[in-house]
PDB file of C-alpha atoms in Angstrom:
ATOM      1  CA  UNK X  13      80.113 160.308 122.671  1.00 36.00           C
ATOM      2  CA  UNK X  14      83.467 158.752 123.518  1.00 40.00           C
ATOM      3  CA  UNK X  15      83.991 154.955 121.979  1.00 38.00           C
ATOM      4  CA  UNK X  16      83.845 153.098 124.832  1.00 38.00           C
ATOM      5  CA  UNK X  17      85.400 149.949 123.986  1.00 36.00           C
ATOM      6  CA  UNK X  18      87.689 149.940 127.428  1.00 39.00           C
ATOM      7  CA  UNK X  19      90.145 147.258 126.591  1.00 40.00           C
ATOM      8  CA  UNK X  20      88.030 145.432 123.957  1.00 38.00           C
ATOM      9  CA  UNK X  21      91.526 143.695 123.115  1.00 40.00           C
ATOM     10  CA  UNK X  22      91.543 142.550 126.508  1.00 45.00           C
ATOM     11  CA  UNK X  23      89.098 139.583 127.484  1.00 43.00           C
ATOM     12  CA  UNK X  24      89.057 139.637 131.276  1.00 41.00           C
ATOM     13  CA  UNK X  25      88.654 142.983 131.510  1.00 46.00           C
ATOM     14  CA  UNK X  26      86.424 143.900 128.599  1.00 45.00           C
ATOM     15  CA  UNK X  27      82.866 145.616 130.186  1.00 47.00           C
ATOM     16  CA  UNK X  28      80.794 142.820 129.961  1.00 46.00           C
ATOM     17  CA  UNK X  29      78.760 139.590 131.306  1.00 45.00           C
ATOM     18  CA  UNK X  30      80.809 137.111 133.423  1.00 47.00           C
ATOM     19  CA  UNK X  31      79.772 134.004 131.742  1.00 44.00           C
ATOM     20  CA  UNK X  32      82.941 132.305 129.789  1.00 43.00           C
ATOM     21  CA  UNK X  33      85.594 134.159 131.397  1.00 51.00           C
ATOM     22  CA  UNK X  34      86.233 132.106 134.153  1.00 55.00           C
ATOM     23  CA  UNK X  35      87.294 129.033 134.878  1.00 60.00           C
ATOM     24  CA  UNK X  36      85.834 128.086 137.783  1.00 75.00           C
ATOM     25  CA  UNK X  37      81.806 129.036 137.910  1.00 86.00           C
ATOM     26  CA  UNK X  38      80.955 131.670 139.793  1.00 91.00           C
ATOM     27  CA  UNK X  39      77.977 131.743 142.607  1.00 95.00           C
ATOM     28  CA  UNK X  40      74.571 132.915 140.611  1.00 95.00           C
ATOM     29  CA  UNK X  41      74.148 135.617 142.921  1.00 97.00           C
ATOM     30  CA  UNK X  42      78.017 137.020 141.535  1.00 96.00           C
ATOM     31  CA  UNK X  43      76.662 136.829 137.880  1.00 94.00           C
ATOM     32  CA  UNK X  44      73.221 138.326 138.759  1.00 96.00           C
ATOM     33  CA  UNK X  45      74.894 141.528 140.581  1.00 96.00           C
ATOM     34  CA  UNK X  46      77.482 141.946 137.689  1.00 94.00           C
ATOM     35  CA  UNK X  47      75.008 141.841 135.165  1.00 93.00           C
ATOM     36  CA  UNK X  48      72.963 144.592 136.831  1.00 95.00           C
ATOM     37  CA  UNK X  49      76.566 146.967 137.238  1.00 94.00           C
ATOM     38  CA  UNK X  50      77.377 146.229 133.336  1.00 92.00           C
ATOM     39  CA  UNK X  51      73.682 147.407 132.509  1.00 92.00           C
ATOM     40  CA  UNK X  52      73.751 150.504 134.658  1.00 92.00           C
ATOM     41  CA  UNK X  53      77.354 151.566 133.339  1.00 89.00           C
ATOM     42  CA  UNK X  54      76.544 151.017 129.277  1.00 87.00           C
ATOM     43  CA  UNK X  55      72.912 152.964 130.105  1.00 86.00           C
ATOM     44  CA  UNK X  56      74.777 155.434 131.323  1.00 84.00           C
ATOM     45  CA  UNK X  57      77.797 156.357 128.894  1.00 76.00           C
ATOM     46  CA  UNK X  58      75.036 155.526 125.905  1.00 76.00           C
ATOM     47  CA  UNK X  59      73.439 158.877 126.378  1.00 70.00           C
ATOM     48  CA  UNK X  60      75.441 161.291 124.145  1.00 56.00           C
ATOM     49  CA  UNK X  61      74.234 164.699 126.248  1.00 54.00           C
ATOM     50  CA  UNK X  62      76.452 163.998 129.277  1.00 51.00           C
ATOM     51  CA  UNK X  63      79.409 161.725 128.503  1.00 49.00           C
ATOM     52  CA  UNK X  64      82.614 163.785 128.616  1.00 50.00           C
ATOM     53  CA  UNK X  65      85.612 163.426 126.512  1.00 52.00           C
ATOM     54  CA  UNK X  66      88.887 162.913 128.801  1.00 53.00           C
ATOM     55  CA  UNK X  67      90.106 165.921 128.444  1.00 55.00           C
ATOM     56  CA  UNK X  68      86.552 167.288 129.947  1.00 53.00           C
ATOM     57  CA  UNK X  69      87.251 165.054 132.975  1.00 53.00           C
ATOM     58  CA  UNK X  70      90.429 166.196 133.819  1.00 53.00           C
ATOM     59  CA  UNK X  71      89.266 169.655 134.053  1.00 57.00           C
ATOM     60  CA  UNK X  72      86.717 168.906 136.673  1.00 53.00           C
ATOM     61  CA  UNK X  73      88.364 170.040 139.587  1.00 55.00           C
ATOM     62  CA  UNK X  74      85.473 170.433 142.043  1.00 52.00           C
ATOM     63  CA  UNK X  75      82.549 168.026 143.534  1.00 47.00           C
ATOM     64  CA  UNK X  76      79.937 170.561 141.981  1.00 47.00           C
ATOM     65  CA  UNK X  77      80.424 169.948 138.589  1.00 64.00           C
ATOM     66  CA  UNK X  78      77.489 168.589 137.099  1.00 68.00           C
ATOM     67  CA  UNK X  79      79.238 165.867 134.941  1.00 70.00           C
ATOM     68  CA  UNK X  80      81.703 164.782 137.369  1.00 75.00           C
ATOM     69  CA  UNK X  81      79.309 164.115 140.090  1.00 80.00           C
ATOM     70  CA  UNK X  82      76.774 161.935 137.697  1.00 84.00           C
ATOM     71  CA  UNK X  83      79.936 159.832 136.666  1.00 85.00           C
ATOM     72  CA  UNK X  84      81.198 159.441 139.921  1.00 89.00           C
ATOM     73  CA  UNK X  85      77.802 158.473 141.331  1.00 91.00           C
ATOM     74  CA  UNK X  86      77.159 156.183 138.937  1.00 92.00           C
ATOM     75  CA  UNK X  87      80.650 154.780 139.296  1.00 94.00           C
ATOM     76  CA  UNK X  88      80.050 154.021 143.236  1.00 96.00           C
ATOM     77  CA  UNK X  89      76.940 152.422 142.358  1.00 96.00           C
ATOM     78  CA  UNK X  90      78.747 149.842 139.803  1.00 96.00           C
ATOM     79  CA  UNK X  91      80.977 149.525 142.808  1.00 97.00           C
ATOM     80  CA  UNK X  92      78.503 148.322 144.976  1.00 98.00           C
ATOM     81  CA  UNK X  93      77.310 145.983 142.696  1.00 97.00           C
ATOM     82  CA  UNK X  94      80.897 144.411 142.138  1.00 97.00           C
ATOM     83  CA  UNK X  95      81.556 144.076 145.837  1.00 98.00           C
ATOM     84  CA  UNK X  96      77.935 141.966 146.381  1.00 98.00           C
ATOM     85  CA  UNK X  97      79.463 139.651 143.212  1.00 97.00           C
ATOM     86  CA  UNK X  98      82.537 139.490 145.214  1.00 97.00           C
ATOM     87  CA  UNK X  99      81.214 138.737 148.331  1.00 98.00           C
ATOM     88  CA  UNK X 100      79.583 135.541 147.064  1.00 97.00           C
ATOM     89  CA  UNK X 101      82.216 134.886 144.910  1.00 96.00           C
ATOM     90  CA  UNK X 102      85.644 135.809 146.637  1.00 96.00           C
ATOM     91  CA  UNK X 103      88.119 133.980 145.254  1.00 95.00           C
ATOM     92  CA  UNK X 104      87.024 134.930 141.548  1.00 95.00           C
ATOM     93  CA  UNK X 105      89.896 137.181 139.809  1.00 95.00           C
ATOM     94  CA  UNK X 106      87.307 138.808 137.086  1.00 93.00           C
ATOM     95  CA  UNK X 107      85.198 140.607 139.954  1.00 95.00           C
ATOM     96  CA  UNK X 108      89.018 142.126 140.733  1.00 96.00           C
ATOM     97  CA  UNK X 109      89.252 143.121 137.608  1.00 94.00           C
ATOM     98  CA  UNK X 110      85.610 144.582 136.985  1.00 94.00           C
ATOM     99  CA  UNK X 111      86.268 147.013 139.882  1.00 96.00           C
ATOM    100  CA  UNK X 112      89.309 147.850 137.989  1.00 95.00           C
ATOM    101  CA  UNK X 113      87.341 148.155 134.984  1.00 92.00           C
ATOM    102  CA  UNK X 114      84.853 150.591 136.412  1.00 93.00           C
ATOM    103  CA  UNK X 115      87.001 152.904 137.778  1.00 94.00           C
ATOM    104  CA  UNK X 116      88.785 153.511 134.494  1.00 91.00           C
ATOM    105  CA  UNK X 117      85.506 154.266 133.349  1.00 87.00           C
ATOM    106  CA  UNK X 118      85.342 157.622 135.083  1.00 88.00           C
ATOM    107  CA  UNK X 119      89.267 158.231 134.815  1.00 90.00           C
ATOM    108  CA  UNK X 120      90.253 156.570 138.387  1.00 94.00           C
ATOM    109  CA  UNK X 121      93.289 155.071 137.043  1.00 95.00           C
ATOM    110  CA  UNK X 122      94.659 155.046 140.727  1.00 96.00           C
ATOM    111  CA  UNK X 123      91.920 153.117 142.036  1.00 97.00           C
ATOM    112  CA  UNK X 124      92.128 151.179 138.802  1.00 96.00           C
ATOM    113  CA  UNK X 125      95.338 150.319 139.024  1.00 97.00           C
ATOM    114  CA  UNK X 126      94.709 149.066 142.209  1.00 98.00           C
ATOM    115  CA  UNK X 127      92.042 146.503 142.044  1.00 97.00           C
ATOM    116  CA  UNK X 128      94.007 144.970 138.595  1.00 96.00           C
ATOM    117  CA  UNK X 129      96.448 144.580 141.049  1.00 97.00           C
ATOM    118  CA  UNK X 130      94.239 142.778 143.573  1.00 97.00           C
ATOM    119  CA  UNK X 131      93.323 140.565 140.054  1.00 96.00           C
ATOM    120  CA  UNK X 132      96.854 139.460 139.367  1.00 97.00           C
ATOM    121  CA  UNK X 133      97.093 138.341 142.776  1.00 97.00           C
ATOM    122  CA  UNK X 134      94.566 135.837 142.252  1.00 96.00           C
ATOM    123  CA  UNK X 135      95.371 135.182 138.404  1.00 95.00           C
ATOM    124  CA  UNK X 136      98.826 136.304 136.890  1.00 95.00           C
ATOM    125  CA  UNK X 137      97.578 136.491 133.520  1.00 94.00           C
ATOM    126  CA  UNK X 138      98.952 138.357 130.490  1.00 95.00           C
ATOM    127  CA  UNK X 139      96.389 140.460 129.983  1.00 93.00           C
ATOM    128  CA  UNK X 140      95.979 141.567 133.055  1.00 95.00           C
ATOM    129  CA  UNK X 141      99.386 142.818 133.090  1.00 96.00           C
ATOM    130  CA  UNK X 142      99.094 144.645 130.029  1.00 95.00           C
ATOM    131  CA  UNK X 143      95.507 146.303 131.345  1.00 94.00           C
ATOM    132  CA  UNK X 144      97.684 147.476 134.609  1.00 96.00           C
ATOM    133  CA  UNK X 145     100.415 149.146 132.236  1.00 96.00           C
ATOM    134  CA  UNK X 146      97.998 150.982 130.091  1.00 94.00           C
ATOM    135  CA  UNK X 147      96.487 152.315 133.250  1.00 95.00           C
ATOM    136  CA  UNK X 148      99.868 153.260 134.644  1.00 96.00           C
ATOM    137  CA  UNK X 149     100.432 155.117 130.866  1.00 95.00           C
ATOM    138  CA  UNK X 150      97.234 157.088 131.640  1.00 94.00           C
ATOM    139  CA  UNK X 151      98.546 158.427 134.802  1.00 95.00           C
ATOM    140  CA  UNK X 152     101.789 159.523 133.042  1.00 94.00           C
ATOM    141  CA  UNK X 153     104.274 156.535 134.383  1.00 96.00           C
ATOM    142  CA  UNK X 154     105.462 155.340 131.514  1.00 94.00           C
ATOM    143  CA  UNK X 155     108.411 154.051 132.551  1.00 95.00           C
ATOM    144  CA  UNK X 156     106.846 151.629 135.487  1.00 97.00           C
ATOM    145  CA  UNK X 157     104.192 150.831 132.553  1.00 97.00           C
ATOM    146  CA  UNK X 158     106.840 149.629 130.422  1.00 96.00           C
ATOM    147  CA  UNK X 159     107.545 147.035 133.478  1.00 97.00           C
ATOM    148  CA  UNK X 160     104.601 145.519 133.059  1.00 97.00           C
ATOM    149  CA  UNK X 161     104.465 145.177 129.177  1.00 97.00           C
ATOM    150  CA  UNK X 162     107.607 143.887 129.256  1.00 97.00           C
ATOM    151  CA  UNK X 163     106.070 141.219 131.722  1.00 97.00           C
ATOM    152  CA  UNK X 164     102.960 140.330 130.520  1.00 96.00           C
ATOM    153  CA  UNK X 165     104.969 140.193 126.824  1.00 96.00           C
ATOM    154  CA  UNK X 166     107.258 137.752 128.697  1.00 97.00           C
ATOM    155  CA  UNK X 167     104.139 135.649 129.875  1.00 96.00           C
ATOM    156  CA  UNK X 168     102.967 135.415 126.154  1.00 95.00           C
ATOM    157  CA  UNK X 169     106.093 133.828 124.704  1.00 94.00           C
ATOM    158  CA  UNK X 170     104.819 130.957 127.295  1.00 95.00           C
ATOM    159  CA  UNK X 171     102.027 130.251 125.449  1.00 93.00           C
ATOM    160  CA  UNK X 172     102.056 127.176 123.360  1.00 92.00           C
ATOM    161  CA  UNK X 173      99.502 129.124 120.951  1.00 90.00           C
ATOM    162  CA  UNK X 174      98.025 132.380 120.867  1.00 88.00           C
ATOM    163  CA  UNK X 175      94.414 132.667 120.121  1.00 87.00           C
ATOM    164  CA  UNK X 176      93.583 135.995 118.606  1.00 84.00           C
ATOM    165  CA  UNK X 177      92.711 137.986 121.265  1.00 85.00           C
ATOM    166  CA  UNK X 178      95.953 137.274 122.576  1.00 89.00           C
ATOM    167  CA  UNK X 179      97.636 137.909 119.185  1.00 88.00           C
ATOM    168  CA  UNK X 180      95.947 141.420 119.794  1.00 86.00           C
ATOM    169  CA  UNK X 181      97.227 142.031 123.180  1.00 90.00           C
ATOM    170  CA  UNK X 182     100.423 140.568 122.410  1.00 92.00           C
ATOM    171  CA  UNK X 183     101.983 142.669 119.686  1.00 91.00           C
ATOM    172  CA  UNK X 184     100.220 145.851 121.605  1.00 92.00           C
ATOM    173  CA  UNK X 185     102.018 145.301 124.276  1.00 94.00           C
ATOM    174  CA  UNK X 186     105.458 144.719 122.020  1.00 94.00           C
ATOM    175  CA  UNK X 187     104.440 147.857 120.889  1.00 93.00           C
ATOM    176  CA  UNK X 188     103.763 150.041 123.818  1.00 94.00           C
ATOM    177  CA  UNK X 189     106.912 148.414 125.162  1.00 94.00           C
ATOM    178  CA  UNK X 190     109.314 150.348 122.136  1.00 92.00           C
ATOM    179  CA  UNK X 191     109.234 147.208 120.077  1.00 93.00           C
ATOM    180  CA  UNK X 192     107.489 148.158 116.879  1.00 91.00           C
ATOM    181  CA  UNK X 193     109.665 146.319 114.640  1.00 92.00           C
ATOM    182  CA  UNK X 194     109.625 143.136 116.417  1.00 92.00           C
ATOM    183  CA  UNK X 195     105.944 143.613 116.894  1.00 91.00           C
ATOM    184  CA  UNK X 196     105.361 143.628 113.114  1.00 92.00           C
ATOM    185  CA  UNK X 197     107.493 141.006 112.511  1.00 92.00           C
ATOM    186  CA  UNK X 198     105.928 138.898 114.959  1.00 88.00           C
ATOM    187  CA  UNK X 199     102.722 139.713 112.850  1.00 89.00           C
ATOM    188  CA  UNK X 200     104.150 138.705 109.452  1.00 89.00           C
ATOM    189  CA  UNK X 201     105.076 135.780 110.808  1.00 86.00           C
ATOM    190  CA  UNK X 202     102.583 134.479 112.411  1.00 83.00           C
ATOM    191  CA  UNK X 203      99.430 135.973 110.973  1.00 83.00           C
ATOM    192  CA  UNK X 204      97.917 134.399 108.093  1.00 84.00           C
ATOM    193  CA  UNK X 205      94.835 136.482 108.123  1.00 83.00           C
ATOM    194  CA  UNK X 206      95.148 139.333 105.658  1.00 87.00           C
ATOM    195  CA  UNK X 207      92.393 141.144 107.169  1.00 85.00           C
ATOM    196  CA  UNK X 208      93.978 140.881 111.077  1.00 82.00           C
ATOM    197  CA  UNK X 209      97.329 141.104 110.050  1.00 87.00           C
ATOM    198  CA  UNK X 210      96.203 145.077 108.598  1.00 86.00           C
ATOM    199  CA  UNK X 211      94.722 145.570 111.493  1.00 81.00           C
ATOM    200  CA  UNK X 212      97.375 144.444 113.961  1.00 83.00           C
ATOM    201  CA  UNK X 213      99.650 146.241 111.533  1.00 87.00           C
ATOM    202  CA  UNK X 214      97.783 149.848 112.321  1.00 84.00           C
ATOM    203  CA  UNK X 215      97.661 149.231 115.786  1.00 80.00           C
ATOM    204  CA  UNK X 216     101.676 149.365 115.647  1.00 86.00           C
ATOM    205  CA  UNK X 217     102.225 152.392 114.376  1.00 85.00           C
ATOM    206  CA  UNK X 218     100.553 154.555 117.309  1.00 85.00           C
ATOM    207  CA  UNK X 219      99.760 152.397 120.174  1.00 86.00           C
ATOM    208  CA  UNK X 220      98.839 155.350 122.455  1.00 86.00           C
ATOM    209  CA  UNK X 221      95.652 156.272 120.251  1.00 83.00           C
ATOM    210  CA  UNK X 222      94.865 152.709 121.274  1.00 81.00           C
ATOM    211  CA  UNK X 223      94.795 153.589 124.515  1.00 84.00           C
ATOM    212  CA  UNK X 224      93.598 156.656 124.130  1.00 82.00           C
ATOM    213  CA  UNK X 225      90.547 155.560 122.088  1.00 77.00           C
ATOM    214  CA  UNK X 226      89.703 152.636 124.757  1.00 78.00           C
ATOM    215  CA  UNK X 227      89.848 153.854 128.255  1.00 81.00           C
ATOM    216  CA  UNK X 228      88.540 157.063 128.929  1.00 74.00           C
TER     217      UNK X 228
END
């Protein structure tokens, strides 16, 4: 089965539970129907038998394949679960994002693309950025990609601190931007960590197998 980590360097739009990523709280009801679309999508790519690699999906070509259909069914039905959160909860920029989310889950980087859009509208963060560019990478335009590295790198030199999740998305994004060597220098510098700074360290040298290994 494929690692399905999608984005685990990115908070916001990590596959998971809304509780602690936002700000403002969310109506119950919003929490309740995410919930239920993050169960249904981990049930689903946890069963080894009929989770295709991405190189699978972009060969299916036609609505009859077998695979395709059960992804993109299951897909609509996360869908419809994110657009009940959102309608009691409209003005909330992780719902946005969650669409996003799920429709990188069964290689809609289009429709991905977007609904991270539609999040950055609502909450120009970082992160969010960087999530937009990778999906942009996946459909082949790397040069508008670099764009938005370049801008969500420019939002994290903002930051008073960087926590380490942002450390993470920070010298990925220097590195999917062309900026290796700054990117490890901004590691040696900053990271005290022996363990992190190896592991931001590897993440430099082939940032596309990042991508490759967390969105589908």
């Amino acid at each position: 089965m494929k690692n399905l980590i999608f984005l685990a360097f990115i908070g916001p739009l990590f596959l998971t539970g809304c509780k602690g990523k936002m700000e403002n709280s969310p109506d119950p009801r919003s929490i309740a129907y995410n919930d239920r679309a993050v169960t249904m999508m981990r049930n689903y790519v946890d069963r080894d038998d009929i989770w295709p690699d991405s190189a699978a999906l972009a060969q299916c070509h036609t609505r009859t394949d077998t695979v395709r259909m059960m992804m993109k069914n299951i897909v609509d039905s996360c869908q419809i679960l994110i657009d009940s959160a959102l309608l009691y909860s409209p003005d909330q920029y992780f719902y946005y994002a969650q669409k996003a989310t799920f429709y990188a889950c069964g290689a809609y980087y289009e429709e991905a693309f977007q609904w991270i859009n539609k999040a950055i509208e609502i909450k120009d963060i970082p992160e969010l950025r960087l999530g937009a560019g990778m999906f942009l990478q996946k459909m082949g335009k790397e040069k508008k990609a670099g764009v938005y590295y370049k801008q969500a790198i420019s939002n994290y030199k903002t930051f008073d601190t960087l926590s380490r999740a942002d450390m993470m998305n920070y010298t990925l994004a220097l590195s999917l931007s062309g900026e290796k060597e700054k990117a490890r220098r901004t590691i040696d510098s900053l990271v005290k960590d022996t363990l992190l700074k190896r592991h931001l360290l590897l993440l430099t040298e082939n940032p596309q197998e990042v991508i490759d290994a967390t969105i589908p």
